Amino acid sequence: MARPQTDLDAGRHDLVDLTIELIKERGSSAITVNEIAARAGMSPASLYRYFDSKEALIEAVAEHWFAPKVAIMEEVVSSDLPPRRKMFEFFARRFALLKAEWDADPVAFATYVEIGQENFEQIRSYIDLGDHYLAEIIGEAMGEGHFAGLSVDETLSLVNQMVNVYVNIGAMAQLMQRLSEDKLARIIDAVFDGLSATDRGAKPLTGLRAA
Amino acid sequence: MARPQTDLDAGRHDLVDLTIELIKERGSSAITVNEIAARAGMSPASLYRYFDSKEALIEAVAEHWFAPKVAIMEEVVSSDLPPRRKMFEFFARRFALLKAEWDADPVAFATYVEIGQENFEQIRSYIDLGDHYLAEIIGEAMGEGHFAGLSVDETLSLVNQMVNVYVNIGAMAQLMQRLSEDKLARIIDAVFDGLSATDRGAKPLTGLRAA
Amino acid sequence: MARPQTDLDAGRHDLVDLTIELIKERGSSAITVNEIAARAGMSPASLYRYFDSKEALIEAVAEHWFAPKVAIMEEVVSSDLPPRRKMFEFFARRFALLKAEWDADPVAFATYVEIGQENFEQIRSYIDLGDHYLAEIIGEAMGEGHFAGLSVDETLSLVNQMVNVYVNIGAMAQLMQRLSEDKLARIIDAVFDGLSATDRGAKPLTGLRAA
Amino acid sequence: MARPQTDLDAGRHDLVDLTIELIKERGSSAITVNEIAARAGMSPASLYRYFDSKEALIEAVAEHWFAPKVAIMEEVVSSDLPPRRKMFEFFARRFALLKAEWDADPVAFATYVEIGQENFEQIRSYIDLGDHYLAEIIGEAMGEGHFAGLSVDETLSLVNQMVNVYVNIGAMAQLMQRLSEDKLARIIDAVFDGLSATDRGAKPLTGLRAA
DNA sequence: GATGAATGAGGCTTCATTCAT
DNA sequence: CATGAATGAAGCCTCATTCAT
């Protein structure tokens, strides 16, 4: 509970908030250090007391933005919902949050997408964490007989692809208006009911995989 | 059918080609007008006779890049494959082309993604066209009894979402290494076998939609 | 005899000259790109058409400054003076030139020293060339029986050290007022008359090397 | 012998020490006032109570650095070695110290050279002192018949020039790897055996001075 | 006295765009 | 018509120094 550099931390926090405000107003990551500093009522030089570079500030903004999404993932995974529901919630709750943000300010959302693209490492760890958790859920589902004949990795890859649009913020930004929890539910059902290595009895010859 | 500005058109075409070359060599949109002009053997000032701005040139590049993908869509839709196969090919052939481009030059590919993001209207018409064609295919499939209880629009939206990662070049660029026609086939199978408004007999109560 | 980019070359030349003027007036390498551009009557941006960076401009200045010294070395080495005289002239003529420059403008001279220090690679090749030529002269002297018992490299090293102050512009700048061709002549004589591995007969026991 | 500003003096001393530490760690005078203050555990503003400017601090560092070299000179001069040996030691002991410093940390050494160049007056008094002592030694040597026909000043100047590379830290830094006490000994021998106004019997006509 | 925080002035560099020739 | 040359506006960043507390 030591409190080192409380000032710096506070300043950093303020700057992140201000930057977010600016993003919401101006959109696009064409935000300059001078603008941010002006908005914060300080000189550009002063800003560098809080962050070593523009990049460091932007990273902090990204971190700030991802934090609640990570929290949601953890919350869902550690719950004791049945696998199908858990997978649904795993995506649905994050989607709900992201959609709310998009509804509130599509331009700001687009800017976060841009920032994400420019700070790819930032996003990478977020993706990896998501994969890790999703693999757990898939494991649980397999324990109940789902995804017969598929490995965890294969299933992980396929699920990720089928719901990508509910995870990848870049894709989301483009399609948000057509996305809904309802549709996500259908997709998850299709995942659980339509995904397996063996084509189900009813239509063995029509499956593309039968060829 | 008069031909007033043949010269201008030819010049535009050449400039687009040269810009594409530059993209392949240098990657990223860190391409400057001066560079393009130098490569074209003309002065930067002259370039502005062909395009009003750098932006206009880049738009033309994007248009050029999308053309063959549009051609593929048209070709598949007008073929007389059965619906499931037709839908598969509808995505698979474009994917094959895009993957080939990515394999040949991931950096150039990333640049096109960037360009796409910066010229969103450009992409919009491409997406709309894809939707139009996909709706046709879905109609044919419904004629054979698929997607019971779902409207064309609902189905369109769901399919688009499930295969988004094979369509959205931004998402593709991030996941290309894990994508394959094989997995796409599984997803299309899941679409045809797992997507309907009524939960299939076996697990009526487990479906999320049953809630 | 092709004449490519005559304009650029001319511009570069002018900029080098102007920079030299500035050096003469203002001293110290605290010269800024803005200053040079202002003096040249162009914008800082324009200066970058001629040189890729400030560093490149400064390098050109250094090169310009060393050129006549290199010419002198070549001239002397290819002459057919006897070795002792040749070695003397090898240093003396360069010294005369440098001293003239120092007399004309000590501050500018000091600035060149600074520039040299900051662009060490620049100087390195100049030093290496000097060593190469000096080794030739030493070889000729050995052919006449001088430097008995010493290798070319040993002699080269010793001579370089004894006349360093007539070669190293940094050392020269500090001592210029006490340097003269007359003293250089005495040093060269001492080199030829006092330098050998065997202590000469007259004072065998007093030599430090006898211990 | 009043002691008014003991505190200030102590603080100055500490700051000098800390600055030296920093030089050893970070090399080059790219040291900022803020860094020094931080290392000293004081605010940059406080540092200005001890030194009026960054320059004043650096001057103090230079002074501190030269002190032991001065001590060596005094020690040798007041010894009762014979002149040739005394002159050798006069240069050799300082060289040994400087070489040791260079071996221990060439980067720090280079920084001192830089500092010296920037604070030339600092160096000037050191040089003058060295000249004073060397003149004494030359006087003793003359008392034993050396340097016939040359005045003390002439000889002083010549000796200084021939051994400059063992005295001038800027020159030393560039050539350190080729310097050795052995070579210095040879040079001093050449000074004592080869330096005089009258060309010695053997080669009266070959001497440059004969012309 | 001591200082934490702030900054003015300046450094180098880039590039889409224009205009006199 | 074509262009070579020029640049305004802007970008990020650094650091010795000061001043209100």
Short mmCIF file of N, CA, C and O in Angstrom, two decimals, chain D residues 53-135:
data_model
loop_
_atom_site.label_atom_id
_atom_site.label_comp_id
_atom_site.label_asym_id
_atom_site.label_seq_id
_atom_site.Cartn_x
_atom_site.Cartn_y
_atom_site.Cartn_z
N SER D 53 25.37 27.62 -12.78
CA SER D 53 24.91 27.11 -14.06
C SER D 53 25.49 25.72 -14.27
O SER D 53 26.38 25.29 -13.55
N LYS D 54 24.98 25.07 -15.24
CA LYS D 54 25.51 23.75 -15.57
C LYS D 54 27.00 23.90 -15.88
O LYS D 54 27.82 23.07 -15.48
N GLU D 55 27.32 24.95 -16.60
CA GLU D 55 28.70 25.16 -16.99
C GLU D 55 29.62 25.21 -15.77
O GLU D 55 30.70 24.62 -15.77
N ALA D 56 29.18 25.92 -14.74
CA ALA D 56 30.02 26.06 -13.55
C ALA D 56 30.27 24.70 -12.90
O ALA D 56 31.37 24.41 -12.43
N LEU D 57 29.27 23.87 -12.92
CA LEU D 57 29.43 22.54 -12.35
C LEU D 57 30.45 21.74 -13.14
O LEU D 57 31.35 21.10 -12.59
N ILE D 58 30.31 21.82 -14.44
CA ILE D 58 31.22 21.04 -15.29
C ILE D 58 32.66 21.53 -15.11
O ILE D 58 33.60 20.73 -15.07
N GLU D 59 32.82 22.82 -14.95
CA GLU D 59 34.16 23.35 -14.69
C GLU D 59 34.75 22.73 -13.44
O GLU D 59 35.92 22.35 -13.40
N ALA D 60 33.93 22.65 -12.43
CA ALA D 60 34.41 22.07 -11.17
C ALA D 60 34.81 20.61 -11.37
O ALA D 60 35.78 20.13 -10.79
N VAL D 61 34.06 19.93 -12.20
CA VAL D 61 34.41 18.54 -12.47
C VAL D 61 35.77 18.46 -13.13
O VAL D 61 36.62 17.63 -12.78
N ALA D 62 36.00 19.34 -14.10
CA ALA D 62 37.27 19.34 -14.80
C ALA D 62 38.42 19.59 -13.82
O ALA D 62 39.45 18.91 -13.83
N GLU D 63 38.22 20.57 -12.96
CA GLU D 63 39.24 20.90 -11.98
C GLU D 63 39.59 19.68 -11.14
O GLU D 63 40.75 19.34 -10.94
N HIS D 64 38.55 19.04 -10.68
CA HIS D 64 38.72 17.84 -9.86
C HIS D 64 39.51 16.76 -10.60
O HIS D 64 40.31 16.04 -10.01
N TRP D 65 39.26 16.70 -11.88
CA TRP D 65 39.87 15.63 -12.67
C TRP D 65 41.36 15.90 -12.88
O TRP D 65 42.18 14.98 -12.90
N PHE D 66 41.71 17.16 -13.01
CA PHE D 66 43.11 17.48 -13.27
C PHE D 66 43.99 17.38 -12.03
O PHE D 66 45.19 17.18 -12.13
N ALA D 67 43.41 17.54 -10.87
CA ALA D 67 44.19 17.63 -9.63
C ALA D 67 45.27 16.54 -9.50
O ALA D 67 46.45 16.86 -9.29
N PRO D 68 44.93 15.25 -9.60
CA PRO D 68 45.97 14.23 -9.40
C PRO D 68 47.09 14.30 -10.44
O PRO D 68 48.23 13.95 -10.14
N LYS D 69 46.75 14.76 -11.64
CA LYS D 69 47.81 14.88 -12.65
C LYS D 69 48.80 15.97 -12.25
O LYS D 69 50.01 15.83 -12.44
N VAL D 70 48.26 17.02 -11.69
CA VAL D 70 49.14 18.09 -11.21
C VAL D 70 50.03 17.56 -10.09
O VAL D 70 51.24 17.82 -10.06
N ALA D 71 49.45 16.81 -9.21
CA ALA D 71 50.22 16.26 -8.09
C ALA D 71 51.40 15.44 -8.60
O ALA D 71 52.53 15.54 -8.09
N ILE D 72 51.16 14.65 -9.60
CA ILE D 72 52.24 13.82 -10.16
C ILE D 72 53.37 14.70 -10.68
O ILE D 72 54.55 14.44 -10.43
N MET D 73 53.01 15.72 -11.40
CA MET D 73 54.04 16.60 -11.94
C MET D 73 54.91 17.15 -10.83
O MET D 73 56.14 17.12 -10.91
N GLU D 74 54.27 17.63 -9.80
CA GLU D 74 55.03 18.23 -8.69
C GLU D 74 55.96 17.21 -8.05
O GLU D 74 57.11 17.49 -7.73
N GLU D 75 55.44 16.03 -7.87
CA GLU D 75 56.22 14.97 -7.24
C GLU D 75 57.48 14.68 -8.04
O GLU D 75 58.59 14.60 -7.48
N VAL D 76 57.33 14.51 -9.32
CA VAL D 76 58.48 14.16 -10.15
C VAL D 76 59.51 15.29 -10.16
O VAL D 76 60.71 15.08 -10.01
N VAL D 77 59.02 16.51 -10.36
CA VAL D 77 59.94 17.63 -10.47
C VAL D 77 60.78 17.80 -9.20
O VAL D 77 61.97 18.10 -9.25
N SER D 78 60.15 17.57 -8.06
CA SER D 78 60.89 17.76 -6.81
C SER D 78 61.76 16.56 -6.45
O SER D 78 62.45 16.57 -5.44
N SER D 79 61.70 15.52 -7.24
CA SER D 79 62.57 14.35 -6.98
C SER D 79 63.99 14.70 -7.44
O SER D 79 64.22 15.72 -8.06
N ASP D 80 64.94 13.80 -7.13
CA ASP D 80 66.29 14.14 -7.59
C ASP D 80 66.81 13.13 -8.60
O ASP D 80 67.97 12.72 -8.56
N LEU D 81 65.97 12.76 -9.51
CA LEU D 81 66.40 11.89 -10.61
C LEU D 81 67.29 12.69 -11.56
O LEU D 81 67.20 13.91 -11.62
N PRO D 82 68.11 11.98 -12.30
CA PRO D 82 68.89 12.68 -13.33
C PRO D 82 67.95 13.21 -14.41
O PRO D 82 66.87 12.64 -14.61
N PRO D 83 68.33 14.26 -15.10
CA PRO D 83 67.42 14.98 -16.02
C PRO D 83 66.71 14.08 -17.02
O PRO D 83 65.50 14.19 -17.18
N ARG D 84 67.44 13.21 -17.71
CA ARG D 84 66.80 12.39 -18.74
C ARG D 84 65.70 11.53 -18.11
O ARG D 84 64.58 11.46 -18.60
N ARG D 85 66.05 10.91 -17.04
CA ARG D 85 65.07 10.07 -16.35
C ARG D 85 63.91 10.92 -15.80
O ARG D 85 62.76 10.52 -15.84
N LYS D 86 64.27 12.06 -15.28
CA LYS D 86 63.24 12.91 -14.69
C LYS D 86 62.23 13.33 -15.76
O LYS D 86 61.01 13.29 -15.55
N MET D 87 62.76 13.70 -16.94
CA MET D 87 61.84 14.10 -18.00
C MET D 87 60.96 12.91 -18.40
O MET D 87 59.75 13.05 -18.61
N PHE D 88 61.58 11.76 -18.49
CA PHE D 88 60.80 10.57 -18.84
C PHE D 88 59.69 10.34 -17.82
O PHE D 88 58.52 10.16 -18.17
N GLU D 89 60.04 10.37 -16.56
CA GLU D 89 59.03 10.11 -15.52
C GLU D 89 57.95 11.19 -15.52
O GLU D 89 56.78 10.92 -15.25
N PHE D 90 58.42 12.40 -15.83
CA PHE D 90 57.49 13.53 -15.85
C PHE D 90 56.31 13.22 -16.77
O PHE D 90 55.15 13.51 -16.47
N PHE D 91 56.60 12.62 -17.90
CA PHE D 91 55.53 12.26 -18.82
C PHE D 91 54.98 10.86 -18.55
O PHE D 91 53.78 10.62 -18.63
N ALA D 92 55.85 9.95 -18.19
CA ALA D 92 55.46 8.54 -18.09
C ALA D 92 54.46 8.31 -16.96
O ALA D 92 53.51 7.54 -17.10
N ARG D 93 54.67 8.97 -15.85
CA ARG D 93 53.75 8.71 -14.72
C ARG D 93 52.36 9.26 -15.00
O ARG D 93 51.36 8.63 -14.68
N ARG D 94 52.32 10.42 -15.60
CA ARG D 94 51.00 10.94 -15.97
C ARG D 94 50.36 10.02 -17.01
O ARG D 94 49.18 9.70 -16.93
N PHE D 95 51.18 9.62 -17.96
CA PHE D 95 50.65 8.73 -18.99
C PHE D 95 50.09 7.45 -18.36
O PHE D 95 49.02 6.98 -18.74
N ALA D 96 50.85 6.91 -17.41
CA ALA D 96 50.39 5.67 -16.77
C ALA D 96 49.01 5.87 -16.13
O ALA D 96 48.11 5.04 -16.27
N LEU D 97 48.86 7.00 -15.46
CA LEU D 97 47.58 7.28 -14.82
C LEU D 97 46.47 7.42 -15.85
O LEU D 97 45.39 6.83 -15.73
N LEU D 98 46.74 8.20 -16.86
CA LEU D 98 45.73 8.44 -17.89
C LEU D 98 45.39 7.15 -18.63
O LEU D 98 44.22 6.87 -18.91
N LYS D 99 46.41 6.37 -18.91
CA LYS D 99 46.14 5.10 -19.60
C LYS D 99 45.28 4.18 -18.75
O LYS D 99 44.39 3.50 -19.23
N ALA D 100 45.59 4.18 -17.45
CA ALA D 100 44.79 3.36 -16.54
C ALA D 100 43.32 3.80 -16.57
O ALA D 100 42.41 2.97 -16.63
N GLU D 101 43.13 5.10 -16.58
CA GLU D 101 41.76 5.60 -16.63
C GLU D 101 41.09 5.22 -17.95
O GLU D 101 39.92 4.85 -17.99
N TRP D 102 41.85 5.32 -19.01
CA TRP D 102 41.30 4.99 -20.32
C TRP D 102 40.96 3.51 -20.37
O TRP D 102 39.90 3.11 -20.85
N ASP D 103 41.88 2.68 -19.87
CA ASP D 103 41.63 1.23 -19.87
C ASP D 103 40.37 0.91 -19.07
O ASP D 103 39.56 0.09 -19.49
N ALA D 104 40.24 1.60 -17.94
CA ALA D 104 39.10 1.30 -17.07
C ALA D 104 37.78 1.71 -17.71
O ALA D 104 36.76 1.05 -17.53
N ASP D 105 37.81 2.77 -18.48
CA ASP D 105 36.55 3.27 -19.03
C ASP D 105 36.78 4.28 -20.16
O ASP D 105 36.77 5.49 -19.94
N PRO D 106 36.97 3.76 -21.35
CA PRO D 106 37.27 4.65 -22.48
C PRO D 106 36.17 5.68 -22.72
O PRO D 106 36.45 6.81 -23.12
N VAL D 107 34.94 5.27 -22.45
CA VAL D 107 33.85 6.20 -22.70
C VAL D 107 33.91 7.39 -21.74
O VAL D 107 33.77 8.54 -22.14
N ALA D 108 34.15 7.08 -20.47
CA ALA D 108 34.28 8.17 -19.51
C ALA D 108 35.45 9.06 -19.89
O ALA D 108 35.36 10.29 -19.85
N PHE D 109 36.53 8.44 -20.31
CA PHE D 109 37.70 9.21 -20.72
C PHE D 109 37.34 10.18 -21.84
O PHE D 109 37.69 11.36 -21.80
N ALA D 110 36.63 9.64 -22.82
CA ALA D 110 36.24 10.49 -23.93
C ALA D 110 35.38 11.66 -23.45
O ALA D 110 35.47 12.77 -23.98
N THR D 111 34.58 11.39 -22.46
CA THR D 111 33.75 12.46 -21.92
C THR D 111 34.61 13.56 -21.29
O THR D 111 34.34 14.75 -21.45
N TYR D 112 35.67 13.16 -20.60
CA TYR D 112 36.54 14.17 -20.03
C TYR D 112 37.22 14.98 -21.13
O TYR D 112 37.43 16.20 -20.98
N VAL D 113 37.57 14.30 -22.19
CA VAL D 113 38.17 15.03 -23.31
C VAL D 113 37.19 16.09 -23.80
O VAL D 113 37.54 17.25 -24.01
N GLU D 114 35.96 15.65 -23.97
CA GLU D 114 34.91 16.57 -24.41
C GLU D 114 34.79 17.75 -23.46
O GLU D 114 34.74 18.91 -23.87
N ILE D 115 34.72 17.43 -22.19
CA ILE D 115 34.60 18.48 -21.18
C ILE D 115 35.77 19.44 -21.28
O ILE D 115 35.62 20.65 -21.22
N GLY D 116 36.94 18.86 -21.45
CA GLY D 116 38.12 19.69 -21.57
C GLY D 116 37.99 20.65 -22.75
O GLY D 116 38.28 21.85 -22.63
N GLN D 117 37.50 20.11 -23.87
CA GLN D 117 37.38 20.96 -25.04
C GLN D 117 36.40 22.10 -24.83
O GLN D 117 36.58 23.21 -25.33
N GLU D 118 35.35 21.76 -24.09
CA GLU D 118 34.34 22.79 -23.86
C GLU D 118 34.77 23.81 -22.81
O GLU D 118 34.25 24.91 -22.76
N ASN D 119 35.69 23.42 -21.97
CA ASN D 119 36.16 24.35 -20.92
C ASN D 119 37.63 24.62 -21.11
O ASN D 119 38.47 24.26 -20.28
N PHE D 120 37.93 25.26 -22.20
CA PHE D 120 39.32 25.38 -22.57
C PHE D 120 40.18 26.12 -21.55
O PHE D 120 41.34 25.75 -21.32
N GLU D 121 39.64 27.13 -20.93
CA GLU D 121 40.44 27.90 -19.96
C GLU D 121 40.94 26.95 -18.85
O GLU D 121 42.06 27.07 -18.36
N GLN D 122 40.07 26.07 -18.49
CA GLN D 122 40.42 25.05 -17.52
C GLN D 122 41.74 24.36 -17.87
O GLN D 122 42.65 24.21 -17.06
N ILE D 123 41.81 23.94 -19.09
CA ILE D 123 42.97 23.20 -19.57
C ILE D 123 44.18 24.11 -19.67
O ILE D 123 45.31 23.71 -19.42
N ARG D 124 43.93 25.32 -20.04
CA ARG D 124 45.03 26.26 -20.26
C ARG D 124 45.96 26.35 -19.04
O ARG D 124 47.18 26.26 -19.17
N SER D 125 45.40 26.47 -17.86
CA SER D 125 46.25 26.64 -16.68
C SER D 125 47.03 25.36 -16.40
O SER D 125 48.16 25.40 -15.93
N TYR D 126 46.42 24.25 -16.72
CA TYR D 126 47.10 22.96 -16.55
C TYR D 126 48.30 22.89 -17.48
O TYR D 126 49.41 22.51 -17.09
N ILE D 127 48.09 23.31 -18.71
CA ILE D 127 49.18 23.32 -19.69
C ILE D 127 50.30 24.25 -19.23
O ILE D 127 51.49 23.90 -19.27
N ASP D 128 49.90 25.42 -18.79
CA ASP D 128 50.91 26.39 -18.37
C ASP D 128 51.75 25.86 -17.22
O ASP D 128 52.98 26.01 -17.21
N LEU D 129 51.09 25.23 -16.30
CA LEU D 129 51.82 24.66 -15.17
C LEU D 129 52.81 23.62 -15.65
O LEU D 129 53.98 23.58 -15.22
N GLY D 130 52.33 22.76 -16.54
CA GLY D 130 53.21 21.72 -17.09
C GLY D 130 54.42 22.35 -17.75
O GLY D 130 55.56 21.89 -17.55
N ASP D 131 54.21 23.43 -18.50
CA ASP D 131 55.33 24.10 -19.17
C ASP D 131 56.33 24.60 -18.14
O ASP D 131 57.54 24.47 -18.32
N HIS D 132 55.82 25.18 -17.09
CA HIS D 132 56.69 25.72 -16.04
C HIS D 132 57.61 24.62 -15.48
O HIS D 132 58.83 24.80 -15.39
N TYR D 133 57.02 23.50 -15.14
CA TYR D 133 57.81 22.41 -14.58
C TYR D 133 58.79 21.84 -15.59
O TYR D 133 59.95 21.55 -15.30
N LEU D 134 58.31 21.68 -16.82
CA LEU D 134 59.18 21.10 -17.84
C LEU D 134 60.39 22.00 -18.08
O LEU D 134 61.51 21.52 -18.29
N ALA D 135 60.16 23.31 -18.02
CA ALA D 135 61.27 24.24 -18.19
C ALA D 135 62.35 24.00 -17.13
O ALA D 135 63.55 24.02 -17.42
#
